mmCIF file of C-alpha atoms in Angstrom:
data_model
loop_
_atom_site.group_PDB
_atom_site.id
_atom_site.type_symbol
_atom_site.label_atom_id
_atom_site.label_comp_id
_atom_site.label_asym_id
_atom_site.label_seq_id
_atom_site.Cartn_x
_atom_site.Cartn_y
_atom_site.Cartn_z
ATOM 1 C CA MET N 15 7.896 21.978 -9.974
ATOM 2 C CA SER N 16 5.696 21.369 -13.023
ATOM 3 C CA ALA N 17 4.112 24.743 -12.564
ATOM 4 C CA ALA N 18 7.477 26.407 -12.268
ATOM 5 C CA LEU N 19 8.630 24.668 -15.481
ATOM 6 C CA ALA N 20 5.496 25.878 -17.351
ATOM 7 C CA LEU N 21 5.963 29.509 -16.070
ATOM 8 C CA ARG N 22 9.642 29.481 -16.973
ATOM 9 C CA ASP N 23 8.683 28.500 -20.498
ATOM 10 C CA LEU N 24 6.414 31.447 -20.556
ATOM 11 C CA ARG N 25 9.471 33.603 -19.634
ATOM 12 C CA ALA N 26 8.089 34.353 -16.216
ATOM 13 C CA GLU N 27 10.376 34.925 -13.229
ATOM 14 C CA VAL N 28 9.832 32.140 -10.776
ATOM 15 C CA THR N 29 10.873 31.426 -7.191
ATOM 16 C CA LEU N 30 10.306 27.799 -6.198
ATOM 17 C CA VAL N 31 9.792 27.198 -2.498
ATOM 18 C CA GLU N 32 10.238 23.700 -1.085
ATOM 19 C CA ALA N 33 9.100 22.774 2.409
ATOM 20 C CA SER N 34 11.471 19.868 2.877
ATOM 21 C CA ASP N 35 15.248 19.660 2.560
ATOM 22 C CA ARG N 36 14.974 18.209 -0.991
ATOM 23 C CA PHE N 37 12.921 18.831 -4.099
ATOM 24 C CA GLY N 38 10.289 16.482 -5.400
ATOM 25 C CA GLY N 39 7.686 16.037 -2.694
ATOM 26 C CA VAL N 40 6.513 12.426 -2.641
ATOM 27 C CA ILE N 41 8.705 11.451 -5.589
ATOM 28 C CA GLN N 42 11.824 10.006 -4.088
ATOM 29 C CA THR N 43 14.207 7.385 -5.578
ATOM 30 C CA GLU N 44 16.908 5.655 -3.544
ATOM 31 C CA ARG N 45 19.492 2.942 -4.250
ATOM 32 C CA VAL N 46 19.976 0.288 -1.611
ATOM 33 C CA GLY N 47 22.757 -2.079 -2.727
ATOM 34 C CA ASP N 48 21.838 -3.372 -6.129
ATOM 35 C CA TYR N 49 18.143 -2.320 -5.739
ATOM 36 C CA LEU N 50 16.523 0.802 -7.065
ATOM 37 C CA ILE N 51 13.620 1.814 -4.801
ATOM 38 C CA ASP N 52 10.966 4.456 -5.513
ATOM 39 C CA ALA N 53 9.577 5.386 -2.143
ATOM 40 C CA GLY N 54 6.659 7.242 -3.777
ATOM 41 C CA PRO N 55 5.156 6.737 -7.241
ATOM 42 C CA ASP N 56 7.178 4.100 -9.132
ATOM 43 C CA SER N 57 5.609 4.598 -12.616
ATOM 44 C CA PHE N 58 3.141 6.586 -14.648
ATOM 45 C CA LEU N 59 0.596 5.759 -17.289
ATOM 46 C CA SER N 60 1.802 5.926 -20.850
ATOM 47 C CA THR N 61 -1.735 6.165 -22.059
ATOM 48 C CA LYS N 62 -1.982 9.687 -20.715
ATOM 49 C CA PRO N 63 -0.014 12.044 -23.080
ATOM 50 C CA GLU N 64 1.077 14.473 -20.321
ATOM 51 C CA GLY N 65 3.549 12.053 -18.742
ATOM 52 C CA ILE N 66 5.284 11.106 -21.979
ATOM 53 C CA GLY N 67 5.121 14.724 -23.042
ATOM 54 C CA LEU N 68 6.943 15.826 -19.900
ATOM 55 C CA ALA N 69 9.571 13.199 -20.509
ATOM 56 C CA GLN N 70 10.019 14.472 -24.044
ATOM 57 C CA GLN N 71 10.207 18.057 -22.926
ATOM 58 C CA LEU N 72 12.979 17.278 -20.374
ATOM 59 C CA GLY N 73 14.892 15.209 -22.942
ATOM 60 C CA LEU N 74 14.256 11.944 -21.021
ATOM 61 C CA GLU N 75 12.236 10.041 -23.683
ATOM 62 C CA GLN N 76 15.150 7.697 -24.485
ATOM 63 C CA ARG N 77 15.414 6.787 -20.826
ATOM 64 C CA LEU N 78 11.877 5.525 -20.496
ATOM 65 C CA VAL N 79 11.607 1.836 -19.542
ATOM 66 C CA ASN N 80 8.707 -0.446 -19.939
ATOM 67 C CA THR N 81 7.286 -2.903 -17.436
ATOM 68 C CA ARG N 82 8.987 -6.320 -17.595
ATOM 69 C CA ALA N 83 6.810 -9.352 -18.320
ATOM 70 C CA ASP N 84 9.016 -11.384 -15.958
ATOM 71 C CA GLY N 85 9.026 -8.787 -13.260
ATOM 72 C CA GLY N 86 7.333 -11.006 -10.684
ATOM 73 C CA GLY N 87 4.013 -9.118 -10.489
ATOM 74 C CA THR N 88 2.390 -7.185 -7.705
ATOM 75 C CA PHE N 89 1.955 -8.370 -4.075
ATOM 76 C CA ILE N 90 -0.383 -7.347 -1.294
ATOM 77 C CA LEU N 91 0.542 -7.736 2.363
ATOM 78 C CA ARG N 92 -2.216 -9.845 3.893
ATOM 79 C CA LYS N 93 -2.064 -11.205 7.498
ATOM 80 C CA GLY N 94 1.730 -10.778 7.514
ATOM 81 C CA LYS N 95 2.346 -12.534 4.202
ATOM 82 C CA LEU N 96 2.888 -11.272 0.674
ATOM 83 C CA VAL N 97 0.087 -12.581 -1.507
ATOM 84 C CA PRO N 98 0.230 -12.151 -5.371
ATOM 85 C CA LEU N 99 -2.365 -9.886 -6.819
ATOM 86 C CA PRO N 100 -4.449 -11.935 -9.271
ATOM 87 C CA GLU N 101 -3.131 -11.616 -12.853
ATOM 88 C CA GLY N 102 -5.161 -9.356 -15.182
ATOM 89 C CA ILE N 103 -6.099 -6.715 -12.586
ATOM 90 C CA THR N 104 -5.792 -3.419 -14.530
ATOM 91 C CA LEU N 105 -6.698 -0.246 -12.738
ATOM 92 C CA LEU N 106 -8.978 -2.164 -10.436
ATOM 93 C CA VAL N 107 -10.668 -3.992 -13.306
ATOM 94 C CA PRO N 108 -10.461 -7.829 -13.231
ATOM 95 C CA THR N 109 -9.833 -9.238 -16.688
ATOM 96 C CA GLN N 110 -8.745 -12.819 -15.920
ATOM 97 C CA PHE N 111 -11.550 -14.389 -13.971
ATOM 98 C CA LYS N 112 -9.846 -17.728 -13.353
ATOM 99 C CA ALA N 113 -7.007 -15.881 -11.462
ATOM 100 C CA VAL N 114 -9.659 -14.112 -9.398
ATOM 101 C CA ALA N 115 -11.312 -17.424 -8.607
ATOM 102 C CA LYS N 116 -8.034 -18.864 -7.256
ATOM 103 C CA THR N 117 -6.780 -15.885 -5.218
ATOM 104 C CA PRO N 118 -6.553 -16.288 -1.435
ATOM 105 C CA LEU N 119 -7.217 -12.581 -1.010
ATOM 106 C CA LEU N 120 -10.964 -13.289 -1.171
ATOM 107 C CA THR N 121 -13.185 -15.854 0.546
ATOM 108 C CA PRO N 122 -15.625 -17.855 -1.584
ATOM 109 C CA LEU N 123 -18.340 -15.467 -0.449
ATOM 110 C CA GLY N 124 -16.155 -12.476 -1.394
ATOM 111 C CA LYS N 125 -15.514 -14.013 -4.895
ATOM 112 C CA ALA N 126 -19.236 -14.575 -5.409
ATOM 113 C CA ARG N 127 -19.987 -11.003 -4.316
ATOM 114 C CA LEU N 128 -17.366 -9.699 -6.813
ATOM 115 C CA MET N 129 -18.938 -11.672 -9.670
ATOM 116 C CA MET N 130 -22.338 -10.132 -8.855
ATOM 117 C CA ASP N 131 -21.056 -6.978 -10.537
ATOM 118 C CA TYR N 132 -22.162 -8.676 -13.743
ATOM 119 C CA VAL N 133 -25.863 -8.359 -12.781
ATOM 120 C CA ILE N 134 -25.949 -5.294 -10.620
ATOM 121 C CA PRO N 135 -27.437 -2.454 -12.681
ATOM 122 C CA ALA N 136 -25.503 0.750 -13.308
ATOM 123 C CA ARG N 137 -26.230 3.711 -11.092
ATOM 124 C CA LYS N 138 -27.851 6.381 -13.319
ATOM 125 C CA THR N 139 -27.331 9.474 -11.228
ATOM 126 C CA GLN N 140 -24.467 11.766 -12.385
ATOM 127 C CA GLN N 141 -23.442 12.623 -8.766
ATOM 128 C CA ASP N 142 -19.824 11.914 -7.969
ATOM 129 C CA GLU N 143 -18.925 9.361 -5.324
ATOM 130 C CA SER N 144 -15.761 8.134 -3.647
ATOM 131 C CA VAL N 145 -13.630 5.373 -5.176
ATOM 132 C CA GLY N 146 -14.324 3.299 -2.048
ATOM 133 C CA SER N 147 -18.050 3.716 -2.357
ATOM 134 C CA PHE N 148 -17.915 2.811 -6.142
ATOM 135 C CA VAL N 149 -15.790 -0.394 -5.692
ATOM 136 C CA THR N 150 -17.827 -1.525 -2.679
ATOM 137 C CA ARG N 151 -21.058 -0.909 -4.519
ATOM 138 C CA ARG N 152 -19.918 -2.804 -7.641
ATOM 139 C CA MET N 153 -17.750 -5.565 -6.263
ATOM 140 C CA GLY N 154 -18.316 -5.723 -2.527
ATOM 141 C CA ARG N 155 -16.429 -4.763 0.625
ATOM 142 C CA GLN N 156 -13.974 -7.700 0.519
ATOM 143 C CA ALA N 157 -12.809 -6.789 -2.965
ATOM 144 C CA PHE N 158 -12.401 -3.226 -1.908
ATOM 145 C CA GLU N 159 -10.577 -3.874 1.478
ATOM 146 C CA ASN N 160 -8.381 -6.733 0.337
ATOM 147 C CA MET N 161 -7.506 -5.782 -3.279
ATOM 148 C CA ALA N 162 -8.574 -2.284 -4.298
ATOM 149 C CA GLU N 163 -7.704 -0.330 -1.173
ATOM 150 C CA PRO N 164 -4.010 -1.572 -1.019
ATOM 151 C CA LEU N 165 -3.572 -0.676 -4.665
ATOM 152 C CA LEU N 166 -5.115 2.768 -4.240
ATOM 153 C CA SER N 167 -2.848 3.382 -1.232
ATOM 154 C CA GLY N 168 0.123 2.638 -3.409
ATOM 155 C CA ILE N 169 -1.058 5.011 -6.139
ATOM 156 C CA TYR N 170 -2.482 7.973 -4.189
ATOM 157 C CA ALA N 171 -1.249 7.419 -0.638
ATOM 158 C CA GLY N 172 -4.666 8.587 0.542
ATOM 159 C CA ASP N 173 -7.957 7.318 1.968
ATOM 160 C CA ALA N 174 -9.961 5.660 -0.752
ATOM 161 C CA SER N 175 -13.232 6.638 0.959
ATOM 162 C CA GLN N 176 -12.207 10.286 0.416
ATOM 163 C CA LEU N 177 -10.915 10.053 -3.113
ATOM 164 C CA SER N 178 -13.249 11.377 -5.808
ATOM 165 C CA LEU N 179 -14.024 8.828 -8.499
ATOM 166 C CA ALA N 180 -14.552 11.529 -11.163
ATOM 167 C CA SER N 181 -11.079 12.948 -10.380
ATOM 168 C CA THR N 182 -9.056 9.703 -10.009
ATOM 169 C CA PHE N 183 -10.817 6.947 -12.033
ATOM 170 C CA PRO N 184 -13.373 8.564 -14.306
ATOM 171 C CA ARG N 185 -12.970 5.634 -16.771
ATOM 172 C CA LEU N 186 -14.471 3.285 -14.260
ATOM 173 C CA ARG N 187 -17.657 5.305 -14.146
ATOM 174 C CA ASP N 188 -17.664 5.596 -17.939
ATOM 175 C CA VAL N 189 -17.350 1.753 -18.228
ATOM 176 C CA GLU N 190 -20.268 1.317 -15.759
ATOM 177 C CA LEU N 191 -22.509 3.651 -17.780
ATOM 178 C CA LYS N 192 -21.537 2.298 -21.153
ATOM 179 C CA HIS N 193 -21.428 -1.468 -20.406
ATOM 180 C CA GLY N 194 -23.552 -1.787 -17.277
ATOM 181 C CA GLY N 195 -20.769 -2.909 -14.976
ATOM 182 C CA ILE N 196 -17.040 -3.455 -14.554
ATOM 183 C CA ILE N 197 -16.997 -7.104 -15.586
ATOM 184 C CA ARG N 198 -19.187 -6.524 -18.626
ATOM 185 C CA GLY N 199 -16.805 -3.650 -19.596
ATOM 186 C CA ALA N 200 -13.746 -5.909 -19.083
ATOM 187 C CA ILE N 201 -15.284 -8.575 -21.411
ATOM 188 C CA ALA N 202 -16.052 -6.031 -24.030
ATOM 189 C CA GLN N 203 -12.583 -4.604 -23.840
ATOM 190 C CA ARG N 204 -11.062 -7.972 -24.203
ATOM 191 C CA LYS N 205 -13.080 -8.716 -27.308
ATOM 192 C CA ALA N 206 -12.164 -5.261 -28.792
ATOM 193 C CA GLN N 207 -8.505 -5.847 -28.128
ATOM 194 C CA LYS N 208 -8.591 -9.273 -29.659
ATOM 195 C CA ALA N 209 -10.194 -7.909 -32.816
ATOM 196 C CA ALA N 210 -7.709 -5.026 -33.013
ATOM 197 C CA SER N 211 -4.545 -7.012 -32.279
ATOM 198 C CA SER N 212 -4.238 -8.365 -35.786
ATOM 199 C CA SER N 213 -4.411 -5.020 -37.498
ATOM 200 C CA SER N 214 -3.005 -2.523 -34.960
ATOM 201 C CA PRO N 215 0.765 -1.725 -34.769
ATOM 202 C CA THR N 216 2.755 -2.916 -31.732
ATOM 203 C CA ARG N 217 2.659 -0.385 -28.880
ATOM 204 C CA LYS N 218 5.880 1.414 -28.126
ATOM 205 C CA HIS N 219 5.194 1.519 -24.426
ATOM 206 C CA THR N 220 3.561 -0.781 -21.895
ATOM 207 C CA PRO N 221 0.628 0.763 -19.911
ATOM 208 C CA PHE N 222 2.986 1.638 -17.014
ATOM 209 C CA VAL N 223 6.445 3.107 -17.631
ATOM 210 C CA SER N 224 9.238 4.595 -15.598
ATOM 211 C CA LEU N 225 12.770 5.960 -16.099
ATOM 212 C CA GLU N 226 16.029 4.014 -16.002
ATOM 213 C CA ASN N 227 17.072 5.520 -12.635
ATOM 214 C CA GLY N 228 13.525 5.761 -11.249
ATOM 215 C CA MET N 229 10.985 8.472 -11.070
ATOM 216 C CA GLY N 230 13.467 10.724 -9.329
ATOM 217 C CA GLU N 231 15.010 11.422 -12.737
ATOM 218 C CA PHE N 232 12.129 13.780 -13.349
ATOM 219 C CA ILE N 233 13.196 15.907 -10.408
#
């Protein structure tokens, strides 16, 4: 649909062929009673200009909604129970280490392995690897299977062991090369944000945004 929109703007004649009985592919929004449910992606990153740009192009900018601070957080299904994701996990990067230390998603050994990211040297090769390989290498298999993999499934609906790191999370690789590890990068980022918070203007959007009636409004 994005390609058809771009071609139409170039005054090309377009025929859009859809395999299912509705448009939108994995983007699907439904209402169940008082609840608005996105069956596919439920938000997009405001830090990437293409998403906001598409909303502006379609006249939807005024319908963008930010993440609510009191929204209840993110939960992961673990052994039949919903367990809160530790606060401060941003794009697989832990930024609040006390929350990670208290989470039941990891055993004490798993938590110790995650913290070893601080001392594990960065891999110097420029060869791409899967997201699963990267997270396991940096933070251990428990952190990957119990925290990162469920999040990745929610974002990409794919096998993390097959997802290219360079294509999906290139920033994680950049952080490793620049700071020596994910935890070191998180600490550096927190210091930079603290230094900039007093002088920078308030952001208009939270990192994740959606539309008033869900992502289906794009369709």
